Short mmCIF file of C-alpha atoms in Angstrom, two decimals:
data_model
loop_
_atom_site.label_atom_id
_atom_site.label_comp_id
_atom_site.label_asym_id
_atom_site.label_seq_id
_atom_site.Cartn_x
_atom_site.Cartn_y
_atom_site.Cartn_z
CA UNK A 18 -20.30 -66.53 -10.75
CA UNK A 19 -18.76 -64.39 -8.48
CA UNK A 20 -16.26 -63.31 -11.24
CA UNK A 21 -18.68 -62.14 -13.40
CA UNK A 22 -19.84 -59.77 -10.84
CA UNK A 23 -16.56 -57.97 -9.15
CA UNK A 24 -15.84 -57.62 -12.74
CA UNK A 25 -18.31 -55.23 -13.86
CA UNK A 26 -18.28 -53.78 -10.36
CA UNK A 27 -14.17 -52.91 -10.78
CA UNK A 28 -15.08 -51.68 -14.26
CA UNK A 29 -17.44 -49.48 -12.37
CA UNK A 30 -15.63 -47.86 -9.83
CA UNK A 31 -12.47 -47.29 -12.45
CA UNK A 32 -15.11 -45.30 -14.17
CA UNK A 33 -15.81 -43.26 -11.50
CA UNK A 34 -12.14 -42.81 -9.93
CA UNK A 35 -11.44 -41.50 -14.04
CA UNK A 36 -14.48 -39.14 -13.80
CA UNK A 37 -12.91 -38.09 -10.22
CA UNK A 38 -9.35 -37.51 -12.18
CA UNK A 39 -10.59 -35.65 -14.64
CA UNK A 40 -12.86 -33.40 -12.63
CA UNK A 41 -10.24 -32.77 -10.26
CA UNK A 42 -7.78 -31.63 -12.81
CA UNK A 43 -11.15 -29.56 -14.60
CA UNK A 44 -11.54 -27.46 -11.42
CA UNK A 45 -7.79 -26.65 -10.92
CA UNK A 46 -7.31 -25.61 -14.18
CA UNK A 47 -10.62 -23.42 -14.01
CA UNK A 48 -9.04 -22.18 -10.40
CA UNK A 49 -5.44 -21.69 -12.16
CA UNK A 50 -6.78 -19.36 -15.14
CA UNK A 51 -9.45 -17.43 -12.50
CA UNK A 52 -6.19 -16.60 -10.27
CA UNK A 53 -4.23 -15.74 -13.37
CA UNK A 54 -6.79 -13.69 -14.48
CA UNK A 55 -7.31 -11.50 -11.12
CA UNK A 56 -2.90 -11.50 -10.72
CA UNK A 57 -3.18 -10.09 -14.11
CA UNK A 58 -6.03 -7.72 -13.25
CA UNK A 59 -3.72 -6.69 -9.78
CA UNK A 60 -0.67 -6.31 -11.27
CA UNK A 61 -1.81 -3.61 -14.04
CA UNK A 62 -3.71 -2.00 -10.91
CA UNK A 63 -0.46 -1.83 -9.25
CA UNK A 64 1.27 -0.79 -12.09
CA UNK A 65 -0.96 2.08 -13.02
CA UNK A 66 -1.21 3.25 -8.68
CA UNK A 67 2.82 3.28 -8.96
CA UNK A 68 3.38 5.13 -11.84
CA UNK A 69 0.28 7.80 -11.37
CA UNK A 70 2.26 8.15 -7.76
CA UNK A 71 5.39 8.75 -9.18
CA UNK A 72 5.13 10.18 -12.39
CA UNK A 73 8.60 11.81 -12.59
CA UNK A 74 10.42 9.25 -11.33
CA UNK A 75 9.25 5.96 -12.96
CA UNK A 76 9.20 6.46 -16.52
CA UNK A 77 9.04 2.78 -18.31
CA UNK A 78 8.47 -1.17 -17.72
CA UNK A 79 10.34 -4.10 -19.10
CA UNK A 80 9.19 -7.46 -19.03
CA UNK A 81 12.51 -9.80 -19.63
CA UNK A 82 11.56 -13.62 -21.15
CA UNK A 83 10.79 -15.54 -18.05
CA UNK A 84 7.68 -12.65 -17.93
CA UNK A 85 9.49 -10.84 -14.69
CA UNK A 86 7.95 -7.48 -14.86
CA UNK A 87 10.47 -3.90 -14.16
CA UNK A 88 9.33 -0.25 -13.31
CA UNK A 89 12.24 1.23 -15.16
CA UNK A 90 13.20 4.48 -13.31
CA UNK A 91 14.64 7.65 -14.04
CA UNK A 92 18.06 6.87 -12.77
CA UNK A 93 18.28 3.62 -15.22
CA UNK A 94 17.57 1.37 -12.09
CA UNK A 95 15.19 -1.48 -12.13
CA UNK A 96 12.39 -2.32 -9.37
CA UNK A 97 11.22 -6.19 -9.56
CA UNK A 98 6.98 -6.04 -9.60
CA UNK A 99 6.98 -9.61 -7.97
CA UNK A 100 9.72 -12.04 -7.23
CA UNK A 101 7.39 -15.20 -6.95
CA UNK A 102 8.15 -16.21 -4.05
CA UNK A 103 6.63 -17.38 -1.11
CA UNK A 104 7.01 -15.31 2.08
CA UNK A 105 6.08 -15.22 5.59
CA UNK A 106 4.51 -11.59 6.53
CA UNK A 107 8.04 -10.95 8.60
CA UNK A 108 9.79 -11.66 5.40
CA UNK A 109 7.71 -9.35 3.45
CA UNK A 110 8.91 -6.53 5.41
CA UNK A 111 12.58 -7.67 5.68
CA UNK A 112 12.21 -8.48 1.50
CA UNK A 113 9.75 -6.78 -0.51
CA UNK A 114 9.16 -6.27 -3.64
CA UNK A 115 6.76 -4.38 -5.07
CA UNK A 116 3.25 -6.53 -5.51
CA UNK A 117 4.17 -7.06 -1.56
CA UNK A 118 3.91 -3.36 -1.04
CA UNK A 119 0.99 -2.93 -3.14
CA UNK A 120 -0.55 -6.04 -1.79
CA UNK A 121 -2.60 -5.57 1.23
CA UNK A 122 -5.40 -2.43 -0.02
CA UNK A 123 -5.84 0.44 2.49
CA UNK A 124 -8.93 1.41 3.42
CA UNK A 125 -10.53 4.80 2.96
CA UNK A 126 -13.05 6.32 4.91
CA UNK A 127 -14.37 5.84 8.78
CA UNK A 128 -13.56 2.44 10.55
CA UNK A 129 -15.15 1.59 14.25
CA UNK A 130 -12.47 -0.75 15.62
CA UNK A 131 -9.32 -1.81 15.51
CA UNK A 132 -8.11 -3.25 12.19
CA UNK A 133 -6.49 -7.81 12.45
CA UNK A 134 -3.49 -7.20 13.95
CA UNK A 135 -2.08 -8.63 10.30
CA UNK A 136 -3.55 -5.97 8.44
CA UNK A 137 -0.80 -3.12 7.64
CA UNK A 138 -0.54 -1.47 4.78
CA UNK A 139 2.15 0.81 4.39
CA UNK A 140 4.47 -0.68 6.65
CA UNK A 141 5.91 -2.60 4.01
CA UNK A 142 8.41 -0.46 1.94
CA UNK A 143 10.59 -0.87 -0.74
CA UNK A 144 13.52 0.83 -0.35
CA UNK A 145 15.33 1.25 -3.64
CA UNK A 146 11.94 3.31 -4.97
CA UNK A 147 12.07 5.27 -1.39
CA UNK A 148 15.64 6.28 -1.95
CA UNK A 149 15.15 6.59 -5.82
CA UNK A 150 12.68 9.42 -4.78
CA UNK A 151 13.47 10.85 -1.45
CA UNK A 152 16.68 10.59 -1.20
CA UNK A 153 19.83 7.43 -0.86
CA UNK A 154 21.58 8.99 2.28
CA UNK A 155 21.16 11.43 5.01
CA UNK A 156 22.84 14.35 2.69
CA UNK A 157 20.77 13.78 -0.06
CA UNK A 158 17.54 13.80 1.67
CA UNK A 159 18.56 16.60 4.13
CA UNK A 160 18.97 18.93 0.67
CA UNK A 161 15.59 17.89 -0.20
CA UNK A 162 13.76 19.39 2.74
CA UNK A 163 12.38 22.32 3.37
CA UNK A 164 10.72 24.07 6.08
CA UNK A 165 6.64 23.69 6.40
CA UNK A 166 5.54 26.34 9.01
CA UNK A 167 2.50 24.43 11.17
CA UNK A 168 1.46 27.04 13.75
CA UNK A 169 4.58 28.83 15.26
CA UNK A 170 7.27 26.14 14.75
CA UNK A 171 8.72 24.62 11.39
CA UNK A 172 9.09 21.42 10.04
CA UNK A 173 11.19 19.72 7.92
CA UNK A 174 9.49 17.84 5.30
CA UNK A 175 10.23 16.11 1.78
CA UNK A 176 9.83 18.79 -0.89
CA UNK A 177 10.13 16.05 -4.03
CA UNK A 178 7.47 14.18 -5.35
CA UNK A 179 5.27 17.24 -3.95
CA UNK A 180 5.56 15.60 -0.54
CA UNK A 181 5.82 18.64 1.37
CA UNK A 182 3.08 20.78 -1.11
CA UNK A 183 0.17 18.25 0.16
CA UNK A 184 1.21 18.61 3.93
CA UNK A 185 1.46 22.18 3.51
CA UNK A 186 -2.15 21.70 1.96
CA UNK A 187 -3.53 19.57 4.44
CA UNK A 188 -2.62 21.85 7.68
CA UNK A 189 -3.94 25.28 5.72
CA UNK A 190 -7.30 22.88 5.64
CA UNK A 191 -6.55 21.56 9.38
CA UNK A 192 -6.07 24.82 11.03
CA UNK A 193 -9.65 26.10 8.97
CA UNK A 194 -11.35 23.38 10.64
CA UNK A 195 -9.56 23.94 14.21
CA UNK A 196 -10.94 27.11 14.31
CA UNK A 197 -14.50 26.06 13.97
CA UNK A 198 -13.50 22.87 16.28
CA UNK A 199 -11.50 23.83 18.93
CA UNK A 200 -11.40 20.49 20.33
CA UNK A 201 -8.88 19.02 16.76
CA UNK A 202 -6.22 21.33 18.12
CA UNK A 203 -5.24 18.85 20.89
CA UNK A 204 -5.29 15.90 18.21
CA UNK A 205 -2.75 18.11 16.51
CA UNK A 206 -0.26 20.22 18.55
CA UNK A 207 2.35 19.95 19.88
CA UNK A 208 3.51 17.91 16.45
CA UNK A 209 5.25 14.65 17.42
CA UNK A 210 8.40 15.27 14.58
CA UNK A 211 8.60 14.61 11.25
CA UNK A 212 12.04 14.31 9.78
CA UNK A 213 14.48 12.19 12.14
CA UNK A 214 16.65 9.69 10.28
CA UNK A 215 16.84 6.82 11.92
CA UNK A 216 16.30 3.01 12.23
CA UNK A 217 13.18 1.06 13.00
CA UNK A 218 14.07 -0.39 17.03
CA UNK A 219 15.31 -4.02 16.80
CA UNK A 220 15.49 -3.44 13.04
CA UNK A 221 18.15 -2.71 10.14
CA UNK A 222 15.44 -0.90 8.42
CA UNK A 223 14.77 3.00 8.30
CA UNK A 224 11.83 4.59 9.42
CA UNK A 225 9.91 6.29 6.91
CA UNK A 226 10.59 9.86 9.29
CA UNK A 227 14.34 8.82 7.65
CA UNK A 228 12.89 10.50 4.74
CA UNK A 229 10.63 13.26 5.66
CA UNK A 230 7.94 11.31 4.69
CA UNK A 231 5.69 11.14 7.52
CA UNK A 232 4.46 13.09 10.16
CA UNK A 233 3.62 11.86 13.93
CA UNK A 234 0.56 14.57 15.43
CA UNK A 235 -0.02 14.83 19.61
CA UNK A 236 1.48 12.22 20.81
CA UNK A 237 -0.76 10.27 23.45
CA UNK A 238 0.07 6.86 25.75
CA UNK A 239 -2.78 5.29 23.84
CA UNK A 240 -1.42 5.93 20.10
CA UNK A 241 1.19 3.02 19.85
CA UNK A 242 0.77 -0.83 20.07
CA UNK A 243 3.69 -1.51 21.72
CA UNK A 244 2.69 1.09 24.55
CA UNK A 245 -1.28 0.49 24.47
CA UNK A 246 -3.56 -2.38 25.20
CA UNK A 247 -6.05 -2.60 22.39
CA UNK A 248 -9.09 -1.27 24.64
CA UNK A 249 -7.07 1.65 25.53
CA UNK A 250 -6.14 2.10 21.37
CA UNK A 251 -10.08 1.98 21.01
CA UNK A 252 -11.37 3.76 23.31
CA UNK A 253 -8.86 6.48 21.96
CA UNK A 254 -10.28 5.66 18.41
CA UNK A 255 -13.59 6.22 19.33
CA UNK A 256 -13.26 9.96 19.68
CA UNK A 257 -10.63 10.22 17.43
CA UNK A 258 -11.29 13.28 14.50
CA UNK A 259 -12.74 11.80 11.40
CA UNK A 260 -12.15 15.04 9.64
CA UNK A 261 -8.52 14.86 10.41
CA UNK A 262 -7.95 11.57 8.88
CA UNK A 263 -10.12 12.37 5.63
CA UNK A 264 -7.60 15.57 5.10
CA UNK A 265 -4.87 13.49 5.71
CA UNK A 266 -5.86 11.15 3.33
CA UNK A 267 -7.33 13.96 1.09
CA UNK A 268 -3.93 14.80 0.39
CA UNK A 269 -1.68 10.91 0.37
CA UNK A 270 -1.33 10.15 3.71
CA UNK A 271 -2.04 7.06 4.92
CA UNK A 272 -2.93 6.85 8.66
CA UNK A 273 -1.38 4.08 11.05
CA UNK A 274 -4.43 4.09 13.24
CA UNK A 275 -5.67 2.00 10.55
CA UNK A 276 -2.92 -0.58 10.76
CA UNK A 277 -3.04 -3.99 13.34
CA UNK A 278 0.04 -2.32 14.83
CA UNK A 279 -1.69 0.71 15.22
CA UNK A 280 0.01 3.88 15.47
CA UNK A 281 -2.71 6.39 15.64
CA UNK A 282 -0.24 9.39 15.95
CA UNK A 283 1.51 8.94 12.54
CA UNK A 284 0.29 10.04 9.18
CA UNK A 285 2.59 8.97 5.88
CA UNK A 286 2.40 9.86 2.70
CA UNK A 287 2.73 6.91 0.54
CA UNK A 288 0.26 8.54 -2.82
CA UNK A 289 0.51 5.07 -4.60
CA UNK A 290 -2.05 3.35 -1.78
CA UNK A 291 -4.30 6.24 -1.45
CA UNK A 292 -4.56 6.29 -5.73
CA UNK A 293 -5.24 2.49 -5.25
CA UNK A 294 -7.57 2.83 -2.49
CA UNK A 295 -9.65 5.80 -4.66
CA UNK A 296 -9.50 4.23 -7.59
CA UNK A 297 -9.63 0.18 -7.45
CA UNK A 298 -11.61 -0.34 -4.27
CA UNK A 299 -14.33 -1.76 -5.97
CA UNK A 300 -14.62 -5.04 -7.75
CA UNK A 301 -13.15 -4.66 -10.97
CA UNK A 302 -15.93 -5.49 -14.19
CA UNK A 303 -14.42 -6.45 -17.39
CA UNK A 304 -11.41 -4.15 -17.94
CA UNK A 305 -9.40 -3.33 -15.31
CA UNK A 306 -9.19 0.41 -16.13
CA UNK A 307 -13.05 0.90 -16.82
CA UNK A 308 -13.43 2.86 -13.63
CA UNK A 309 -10.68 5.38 -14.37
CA UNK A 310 -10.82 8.98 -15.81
CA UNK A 311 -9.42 8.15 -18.91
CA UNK A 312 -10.76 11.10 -20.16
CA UNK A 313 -7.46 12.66 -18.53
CA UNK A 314 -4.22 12.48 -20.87
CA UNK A 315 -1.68 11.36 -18.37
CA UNK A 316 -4.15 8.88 -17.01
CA UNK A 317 -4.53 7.59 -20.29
CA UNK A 318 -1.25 7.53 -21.67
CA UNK A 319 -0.23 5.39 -18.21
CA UNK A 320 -3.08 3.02 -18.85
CA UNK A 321 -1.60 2.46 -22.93
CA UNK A 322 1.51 2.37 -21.91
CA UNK A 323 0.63 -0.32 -19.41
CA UNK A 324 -1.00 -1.93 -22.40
CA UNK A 325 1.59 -1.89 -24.49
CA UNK A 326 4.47 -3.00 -22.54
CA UNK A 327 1.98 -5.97 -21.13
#
């Protein structure tokens, strides 16, 4: 008697644990093609902030068999969009490639506090496009400065990639406002530096001063997280100048007071995370370029190319 009932009861749970199987293997396939989906969504929006950022120096992408996608760049070089492989946040600075660089999006606009202490966009660099467009050694980028004049001393600064145009622009809009707000000119002068070629401490990396990329403003003991408790960085954040960080990144520069590892003295201009920031910030709806001003040739032609090639 017995028998008759574990039986059916067996039967029963076999049932289920089948039902189980297959539901299990239902949701990660609906989870595999909804992150395949958004990677595909992300890497066009990546794509299209890269080559709107450099237009004169990216100029093509491949994709090769195994579906590994190249920014083809004016030199003939190749820059891998994403490796595939796993990485601690260390080894995404030591290692990038580009969907690392693009990965984490900066943040327009006003924040209150300091941002995670993992959050730090910008600080990740890939090298090979940096050196594609600035400059490969200390020569080459030294005979692409030039001299910006901010108040009665000059600074060397970047002149490709109209690096050194949007500074100029941003300090004729600076000194307008200084003048109507005395109290920005100590947020700006005495100017930190700008070009200095040099290593990151501890590192075998270059600073992105290496090539006259970025620009540190007053220097204050609260500005850096390796000199500055975080209630001393926000308490300095608090009356920090909103207008000078929304002409900063008016004109490409990202701001490392909105890093973890703050540095609130040092502006950057990195144009392919502001273009991001402006123009993919919101959710995307059911094309990934329905939000852009494809009304604009060049933005168009990027977005068909992308298209195309994809």
């Amino acid at each position: 008697m017995k028998k008759y009932i574990i039986i059916p009861i067996l039967f029963l749970l076999g049932a289920l644990s089948i039902k189980g199987i297959f539901f299990f293997r239902e949701t990660t396939i609906e989870e595999t093609i909804t992150y395949q989906k958004e990677y595909e969504i992300t890497l066009r929006q990546d794509l299209f902030s890269l080559m709107m950022a450099y237009p004169e120096y990216i100029i093509d992408i491949e994709v090769e068999e195994d579906h590994q996608v190249y920014l083809v760049l004016k030199s003939g070089n190749r820059i891998l969009y994403d490796d595939k492989k796993e990485k601690t946040p260390l080894e995404k600075i030591a290692n990038p490639d580009l969907q690392d660089m693009m990965e984490q999006q900066y943040l327009l606009g006003p924040i209150d506090e300091l941002m995670p202490e993992d959050y730090n966009p910008g600080r990740i660099r890939v090298y090979p496009l940096l050196k594609e467009v600035y400059g490969g050694n200390p020569r080459e980028i030294e005979g692409n400065l030039i001299g910006i004049q901010i108040h009665a001393g000059y600074h060397r600064f970047n002149s490709n990639n109209a690096a050194a145009t949007f500074l100029k622009k941003a300090f004729t809009e600076l000194n307008y406002q200084s003048k109507n707000n005395p109290e920005i000119w100590s947020y700006l002068h005495p100017i930190g530096g700008t070009y200095n070629y040099r290593y990151i401490a501890r590192t075998n990396r270059l600073s992105s001063h290496s090539f006259g990329i970025s620009i540190d403003l007053a220097i204050h003991p609260a500005d850096y997280w390796q000199w500055a408790t975080k209630t001393q960085a926000e308490k300095r954040l608090e009356n920090y100048p909103q207008i000078i960080v929304d002409i900063m990144e008016s004109n490409y520069f990202i701001w490392g007071g909105k890093w973890g590892q703050f540095d609130i003295m040092h502006y950057e201009y990195r144009p392919e995370l502001i273009k991001k920031a402006k123009y993919f910030s919101e959710k995307h709806k059911d094309l990934w370029y329905e939000n852009l001003p494809v009304e604009d040739s060049f933005v168009s032609e990027v977005v068909c190319l992308i298209e195309e090639r994809l």
